[in-house]
Coordinates of C-alpha atoms in Angstrom, one line a residue:
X1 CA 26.3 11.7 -5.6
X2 CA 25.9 12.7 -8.7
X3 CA 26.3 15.8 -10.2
X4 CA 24.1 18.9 -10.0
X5 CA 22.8 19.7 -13.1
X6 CA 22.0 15.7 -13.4
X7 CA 19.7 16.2 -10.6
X8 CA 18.4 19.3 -12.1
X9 CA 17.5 18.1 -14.9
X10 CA 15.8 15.1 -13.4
X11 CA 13.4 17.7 -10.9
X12 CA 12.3 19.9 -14.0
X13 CA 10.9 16.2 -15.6
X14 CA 9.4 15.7 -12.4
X15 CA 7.5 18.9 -12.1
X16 CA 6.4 18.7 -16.1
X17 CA 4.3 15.5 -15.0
X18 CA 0.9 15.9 -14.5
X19 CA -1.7 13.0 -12.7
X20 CA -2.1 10.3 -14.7
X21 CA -5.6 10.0 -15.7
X22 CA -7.1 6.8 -16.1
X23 CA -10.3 6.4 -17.3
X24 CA -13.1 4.7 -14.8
X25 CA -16.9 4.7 -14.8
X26 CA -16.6 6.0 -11.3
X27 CA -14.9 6.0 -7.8
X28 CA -15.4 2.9 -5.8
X29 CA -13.2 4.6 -2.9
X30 CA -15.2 7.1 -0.1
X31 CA -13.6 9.7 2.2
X32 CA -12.0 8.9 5.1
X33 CA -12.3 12.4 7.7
X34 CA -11.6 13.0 10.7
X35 CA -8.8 10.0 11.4
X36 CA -6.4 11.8 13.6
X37 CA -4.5 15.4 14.2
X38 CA -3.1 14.2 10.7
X39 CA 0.4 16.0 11.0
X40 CA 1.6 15.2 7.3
X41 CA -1.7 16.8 5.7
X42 CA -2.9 13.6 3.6
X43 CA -6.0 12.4 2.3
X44 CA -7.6 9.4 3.1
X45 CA -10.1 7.0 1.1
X46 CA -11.6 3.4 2.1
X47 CA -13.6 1.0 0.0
X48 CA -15.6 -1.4 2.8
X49 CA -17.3 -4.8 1.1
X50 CA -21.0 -5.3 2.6
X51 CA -20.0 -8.4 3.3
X52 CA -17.5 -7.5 5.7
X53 CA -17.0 -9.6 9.2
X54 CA -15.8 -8.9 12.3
X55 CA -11.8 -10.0 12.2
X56 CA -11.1 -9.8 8.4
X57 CA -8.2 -8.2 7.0
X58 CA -7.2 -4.7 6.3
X59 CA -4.6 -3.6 3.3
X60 CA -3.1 -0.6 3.0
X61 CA -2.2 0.7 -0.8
X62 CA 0.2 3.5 -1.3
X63 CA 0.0 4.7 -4.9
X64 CA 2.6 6.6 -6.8
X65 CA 3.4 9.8 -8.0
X66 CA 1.9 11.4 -10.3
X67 CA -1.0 8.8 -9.2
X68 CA -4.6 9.0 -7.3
X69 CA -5.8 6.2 -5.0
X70 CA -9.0 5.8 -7.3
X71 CA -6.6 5.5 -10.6
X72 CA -4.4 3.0 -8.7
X73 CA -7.5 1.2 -7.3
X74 CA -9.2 0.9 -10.8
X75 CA -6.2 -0.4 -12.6
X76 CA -4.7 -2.5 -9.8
X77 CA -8.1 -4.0 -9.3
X78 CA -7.9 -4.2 -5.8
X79 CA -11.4 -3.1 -4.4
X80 CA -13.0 -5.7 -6.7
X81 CA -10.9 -8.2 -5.0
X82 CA -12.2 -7.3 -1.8
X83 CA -15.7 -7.8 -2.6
X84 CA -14.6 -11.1 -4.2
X85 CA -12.6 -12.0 -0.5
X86 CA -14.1 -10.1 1.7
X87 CA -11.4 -7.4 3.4
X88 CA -11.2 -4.0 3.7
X89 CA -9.3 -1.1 2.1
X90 CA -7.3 2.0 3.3
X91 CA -5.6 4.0 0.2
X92 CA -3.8 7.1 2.0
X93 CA -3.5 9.6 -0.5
X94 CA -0.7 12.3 -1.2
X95 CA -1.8 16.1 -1.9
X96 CA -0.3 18.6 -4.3
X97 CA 0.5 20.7 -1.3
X98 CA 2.5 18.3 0.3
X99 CA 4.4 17.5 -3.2
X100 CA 3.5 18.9 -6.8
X101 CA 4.2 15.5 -8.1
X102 CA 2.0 13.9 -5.8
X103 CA 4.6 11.5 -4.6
X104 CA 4.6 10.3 -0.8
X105 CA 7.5 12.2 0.8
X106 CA 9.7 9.2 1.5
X107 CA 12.8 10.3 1.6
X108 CA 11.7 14.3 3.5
X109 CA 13.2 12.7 7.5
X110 CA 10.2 14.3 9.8
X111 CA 7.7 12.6 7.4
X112 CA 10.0 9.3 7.3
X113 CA 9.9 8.5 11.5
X114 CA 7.2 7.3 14.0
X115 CA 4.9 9.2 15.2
X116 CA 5.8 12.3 12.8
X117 CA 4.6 13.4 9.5
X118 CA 3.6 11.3 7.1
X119 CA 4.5 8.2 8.8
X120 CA 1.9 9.2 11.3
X121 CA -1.1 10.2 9.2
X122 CA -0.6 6.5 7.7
X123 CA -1.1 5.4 10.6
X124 CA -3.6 7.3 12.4
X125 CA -5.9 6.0 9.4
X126 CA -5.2 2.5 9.8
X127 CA -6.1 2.9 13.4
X128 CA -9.4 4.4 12.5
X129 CA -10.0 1.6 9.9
X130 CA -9.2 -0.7 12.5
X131 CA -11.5 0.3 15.1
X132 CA -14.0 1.4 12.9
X133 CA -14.6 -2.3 11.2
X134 CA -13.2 -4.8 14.0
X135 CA -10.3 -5.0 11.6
X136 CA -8.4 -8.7 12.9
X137 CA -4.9 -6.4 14.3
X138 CA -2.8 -9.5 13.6
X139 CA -4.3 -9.1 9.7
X140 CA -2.6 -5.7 8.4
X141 CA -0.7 -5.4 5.3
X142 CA 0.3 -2.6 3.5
X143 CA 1.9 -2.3 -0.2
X144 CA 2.7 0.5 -2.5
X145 CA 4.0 1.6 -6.2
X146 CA 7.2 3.6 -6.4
X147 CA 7.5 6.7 -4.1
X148 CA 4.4 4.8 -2.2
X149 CA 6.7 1.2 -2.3
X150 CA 9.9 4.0 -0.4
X151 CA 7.0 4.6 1.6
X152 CA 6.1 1.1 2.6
X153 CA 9.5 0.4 3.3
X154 CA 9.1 3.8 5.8
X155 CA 6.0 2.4 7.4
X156 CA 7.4 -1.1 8.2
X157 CA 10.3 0.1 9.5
X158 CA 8.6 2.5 11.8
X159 CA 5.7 0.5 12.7
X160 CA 6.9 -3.1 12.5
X161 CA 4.5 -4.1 15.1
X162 CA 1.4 -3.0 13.0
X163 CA 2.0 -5.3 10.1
X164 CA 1.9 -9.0 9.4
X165 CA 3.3 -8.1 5.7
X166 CA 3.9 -5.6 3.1
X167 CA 5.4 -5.5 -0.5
X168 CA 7.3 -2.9 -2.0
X169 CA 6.6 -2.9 -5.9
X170 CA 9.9 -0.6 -8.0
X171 CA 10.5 0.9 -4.5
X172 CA 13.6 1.7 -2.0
X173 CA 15.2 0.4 1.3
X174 CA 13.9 2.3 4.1
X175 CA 16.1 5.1 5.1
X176 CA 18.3 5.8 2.5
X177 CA 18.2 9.2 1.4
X178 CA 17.5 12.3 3.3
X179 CA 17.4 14.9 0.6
X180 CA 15.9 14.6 -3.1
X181 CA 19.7 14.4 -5.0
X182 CA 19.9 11.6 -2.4
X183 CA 16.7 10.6 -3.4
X184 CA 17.5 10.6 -7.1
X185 CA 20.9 8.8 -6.3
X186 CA 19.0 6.0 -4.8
X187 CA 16.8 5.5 -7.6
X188 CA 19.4 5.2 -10.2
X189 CA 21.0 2.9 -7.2
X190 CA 24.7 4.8 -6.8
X191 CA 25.7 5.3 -3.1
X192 CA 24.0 4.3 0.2
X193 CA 24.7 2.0 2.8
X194 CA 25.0 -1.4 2.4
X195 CA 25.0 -4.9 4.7
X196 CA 24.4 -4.1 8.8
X197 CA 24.2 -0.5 7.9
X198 CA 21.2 -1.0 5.8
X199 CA 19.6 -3.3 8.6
X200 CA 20.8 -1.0 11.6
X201 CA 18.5 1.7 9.9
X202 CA 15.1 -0.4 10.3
X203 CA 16.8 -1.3 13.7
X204 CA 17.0 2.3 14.5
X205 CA 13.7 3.1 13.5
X206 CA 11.4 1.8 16.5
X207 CA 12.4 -0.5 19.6
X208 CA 10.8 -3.0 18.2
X209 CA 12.4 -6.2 18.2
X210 CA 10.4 -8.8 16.5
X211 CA 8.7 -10.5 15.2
X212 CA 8.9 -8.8 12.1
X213 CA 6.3 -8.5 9.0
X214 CA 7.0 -10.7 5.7
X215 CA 8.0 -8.9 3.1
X216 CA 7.2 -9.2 -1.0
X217 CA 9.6 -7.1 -3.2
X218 CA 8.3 -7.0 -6.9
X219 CA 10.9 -5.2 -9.8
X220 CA 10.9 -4.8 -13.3
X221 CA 14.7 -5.9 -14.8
X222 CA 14.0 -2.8 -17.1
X223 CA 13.0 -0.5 -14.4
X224 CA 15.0 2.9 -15.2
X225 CA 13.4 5.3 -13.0
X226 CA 14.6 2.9 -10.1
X227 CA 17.1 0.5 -10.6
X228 CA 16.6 -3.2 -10.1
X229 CA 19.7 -3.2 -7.1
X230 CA 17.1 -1.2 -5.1
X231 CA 15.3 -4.6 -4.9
X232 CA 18.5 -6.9 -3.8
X233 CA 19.0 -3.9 -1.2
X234 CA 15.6 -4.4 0.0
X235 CA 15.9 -8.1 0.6
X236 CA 19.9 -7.4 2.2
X237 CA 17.8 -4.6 4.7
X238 CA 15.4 -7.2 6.0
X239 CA 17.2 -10.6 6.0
X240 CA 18.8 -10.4 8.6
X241 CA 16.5 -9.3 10.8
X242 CA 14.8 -12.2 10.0
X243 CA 17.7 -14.4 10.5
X244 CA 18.1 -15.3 7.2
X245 CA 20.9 -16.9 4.6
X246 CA 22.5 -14.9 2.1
X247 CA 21.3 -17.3 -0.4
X248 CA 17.3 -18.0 -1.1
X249 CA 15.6 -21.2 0.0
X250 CA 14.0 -21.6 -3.5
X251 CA 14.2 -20.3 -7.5
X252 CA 11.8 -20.8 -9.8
X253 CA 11.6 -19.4 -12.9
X254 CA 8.4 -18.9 -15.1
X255 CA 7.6 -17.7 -17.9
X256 CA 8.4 -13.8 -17.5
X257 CA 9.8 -13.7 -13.9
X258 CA 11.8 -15.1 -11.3
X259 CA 10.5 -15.7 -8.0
X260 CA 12.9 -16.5 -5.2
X261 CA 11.9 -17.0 -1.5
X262 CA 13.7 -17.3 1.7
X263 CA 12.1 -19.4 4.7
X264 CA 12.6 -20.2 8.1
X265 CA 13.5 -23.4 9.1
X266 CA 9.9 -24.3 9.6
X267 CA 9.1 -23.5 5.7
X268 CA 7.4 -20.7 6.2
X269 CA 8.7 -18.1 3.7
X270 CA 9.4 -14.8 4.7
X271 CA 10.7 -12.4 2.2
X272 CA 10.0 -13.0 -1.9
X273 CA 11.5 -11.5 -4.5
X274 CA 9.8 -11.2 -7.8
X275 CA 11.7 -9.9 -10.7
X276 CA 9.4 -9.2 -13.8
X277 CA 11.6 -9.9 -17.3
X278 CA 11.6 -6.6 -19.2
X279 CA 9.4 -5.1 -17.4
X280 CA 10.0 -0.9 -17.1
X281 CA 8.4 0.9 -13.9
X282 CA 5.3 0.2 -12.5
X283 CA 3.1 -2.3 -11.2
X284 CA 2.7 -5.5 -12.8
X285 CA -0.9 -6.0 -13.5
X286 CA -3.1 -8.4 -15.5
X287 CA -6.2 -7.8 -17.8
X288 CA -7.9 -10.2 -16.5
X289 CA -7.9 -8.3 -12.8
X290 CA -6.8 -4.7 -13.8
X291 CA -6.8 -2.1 -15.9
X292 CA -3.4 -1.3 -18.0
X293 CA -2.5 2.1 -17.5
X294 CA 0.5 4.4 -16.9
X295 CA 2.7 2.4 -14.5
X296 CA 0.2 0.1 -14.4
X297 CA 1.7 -2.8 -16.9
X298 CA -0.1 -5.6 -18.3
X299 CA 2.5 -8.7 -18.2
X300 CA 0.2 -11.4 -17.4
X301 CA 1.2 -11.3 -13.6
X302 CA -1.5 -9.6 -11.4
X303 CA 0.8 -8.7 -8.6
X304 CA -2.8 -7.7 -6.7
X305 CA -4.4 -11.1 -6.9
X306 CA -0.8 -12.4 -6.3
X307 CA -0.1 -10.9 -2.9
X308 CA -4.4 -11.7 -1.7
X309 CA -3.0 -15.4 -1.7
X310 CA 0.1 -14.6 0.1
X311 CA -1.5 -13.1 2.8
X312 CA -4.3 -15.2 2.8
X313 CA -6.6 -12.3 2.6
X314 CA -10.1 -14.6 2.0
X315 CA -12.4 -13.6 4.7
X316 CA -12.9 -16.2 7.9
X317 CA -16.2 -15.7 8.5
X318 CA -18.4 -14.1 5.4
X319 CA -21.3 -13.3 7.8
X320 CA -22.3 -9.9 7.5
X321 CA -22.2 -7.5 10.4
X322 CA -22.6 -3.9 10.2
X323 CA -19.5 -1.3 9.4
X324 CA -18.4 2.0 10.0
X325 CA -21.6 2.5 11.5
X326 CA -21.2 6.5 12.2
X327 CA -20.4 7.8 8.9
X328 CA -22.0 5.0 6.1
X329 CA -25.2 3.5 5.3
X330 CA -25.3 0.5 3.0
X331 CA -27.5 0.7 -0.9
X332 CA -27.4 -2.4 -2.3
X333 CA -23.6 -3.1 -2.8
X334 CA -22.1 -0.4 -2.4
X335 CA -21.1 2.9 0.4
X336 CA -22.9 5.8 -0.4
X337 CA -23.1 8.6 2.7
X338 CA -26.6 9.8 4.7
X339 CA -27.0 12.8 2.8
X340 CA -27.0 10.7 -0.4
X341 CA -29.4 8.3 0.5
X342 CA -32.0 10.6 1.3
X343 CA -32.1 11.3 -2.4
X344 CA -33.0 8.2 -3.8
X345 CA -36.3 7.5 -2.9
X346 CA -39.4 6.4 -0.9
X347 CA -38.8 2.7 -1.7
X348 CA -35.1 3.0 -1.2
X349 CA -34.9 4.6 2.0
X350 CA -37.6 2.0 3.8
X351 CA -35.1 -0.9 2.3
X352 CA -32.8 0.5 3.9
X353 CA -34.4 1.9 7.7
X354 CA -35.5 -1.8 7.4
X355 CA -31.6 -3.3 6.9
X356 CA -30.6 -0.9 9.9
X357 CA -33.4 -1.8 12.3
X358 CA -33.0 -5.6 11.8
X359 CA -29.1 -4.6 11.9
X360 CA -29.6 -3.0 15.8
X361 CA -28.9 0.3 14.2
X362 CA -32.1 1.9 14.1
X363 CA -35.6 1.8 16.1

């Protein structure tokens, strides 16, 4: 550990942060309420194509601190790829009186096991989602920036069973650090367990004992607000679950990152590892999908559009078929609640009583 007034020091920076603010036209993201018993006290906000089907895909997207799920959504462009594809959204959202930097409390232990805290809100949303919009179960991925990649790595371990996949972008190996100096340690990668420890620790965190989710890590080489090792740690944690060589299957190198890959003996890849050259902290975005932003860095690679093909995320059946039917009515593409349609007129609303009757939603 490192010494005390280091990790003074680092906490005062923290608390002089304020949210990023990125610009946007408006939210494309709606409330999600009444989810659960909620124990760690987050927020909750969706973004549902109208062109959903029954059986597509649900992703998860934990933003960082200092961040809001609409900033993260706007610049990570990841609602626009679901209308483009066709799956559904879930961005859990931290508040200031859970953390003043409004950072996922990844490393705090009663919000970092199942069925507690945190860990349990999370999850208490995607089962609402689920239901809610005939969510495929075997199609759940989940990803997140920073303190929201730590808590990835928290909701894989302690809900393996949920997820087909997740990525961890700048993030941490799951269980680490118990305490913020740990916490800090961990980013600047001193101390920690290593090898079976690391593994016994996603081993420890449900009974689960496979099949277990893919896994993406992505990682600026100039990262230094979490250091690179975090991302070889993350690979060590999960290898050998998977039953996987030290070494990777593949290498390639491109033009301003590495992407290595380990697969079974079938082919089928199972963890990748993309390390971004001279990239600092954040999420590696491209113009053409996002917007650049704080964290949010523009180095060609659109890690959103990136992961969609990894997971195959392109909707089976593009049929439409109605959603979240209790809380949502649909004006023209987008969510907008009852109270708000009542407001927009004569011609408007008899669109719309006409969608819902031919729907079955309304007689």
């Amino acid at each position: 550990m490192r010494n005390l007034s280091d990790t003074i020091n680092r906490l005062a920076a923290f608390k002089s942060m304020k949210a990023v603010q990125i610009p946007r036209a408006g939210t494309r993201l709606l409330p999600l309420a009444d989810f659960g018993s909620n124990p760690g006290a987050l927020a909750g906000k969706i973004h549902i194509p109208s062109n959903l089907a029954a059986g597509a895909a649900l992703v998860v997207v934990l933003h960082g601190c200092t961040q809001t799920a609409d900033g993260y959504d706007l610049s990570a462009g990841w609602s626009r790829l679901a209308d483009e594809l066709g799956f559904a959204l879930l961005f859990p959202e931290q508040r200031r009186l859970n953390n003043a930097n409004l950072c996922f409390n990844w490393f705090v232990p009663e919000d970092c096991a199942r069925d507690s805290g945190e860990a349990l809100s999370i999850r208490q949303m995607i089962g609402k989602v689920v239901e809610d919009c005939a969510i495929d179960p075997k199609r759940i991925f989940i990803n997140g920036l920073s303190a929201g990649g730590a808590m990835t790595s928290v909701m894989l371990a302690t809900y393996p069973e949920l997820f087909a996949g997740g990525a961890i972008i700048a993030g941490l190996p799951h269980g680490t650090a118990t305490s913020i100096p740990e916490a800090f340690d961990r980013m600047r990668g001193h101390g920690g367990p290593s090898g079976k420890a690391l593994q016994a620790l996603v081993e420890r965190a449900s009974r689960h004992a496979g099949p277990w989710p893919t896994l993406s890590i992505l990682h600026g080489t100039a990262d230094a607000t979490v250091a690179v090792s975090n991302a070889d740690a993350i690979v060590e944690q999960w290898r050998g679950l998977h039953g996987l060589a030290a070494a990777p299957s593949s290498v390639v190198k491109s033009k301003n990152h590495t992407r290595k890959a380990w697969t079974k003996a079938d082919g089928t890849e199972v963890i990748t590892q993309y390390l971004i050259d001279g990239m600092g902290h954040g999420t590696p975005i491209s113009a053409t999908d996002g917007v650049a932003a704080p964290f949010m860095l523009d180095v060609g690679l659109s890690s959103t559009r990136e992961l969609a093909q990894m997971w195959k995320l392109q909707a089976r059946d593009r049929r439409a078929r109605p959603f979240y039917k209790p809380n949502f009515t649909l004006i023209g593409d987008r969510m907008t609640s009852p109270d708000s349609a009542k407001t927009t007129g004569t011609g408007i609303r008899e669109t719309i009583e006409k969608a819902l009757r031919s729907a079955g939603l309304l007689r």
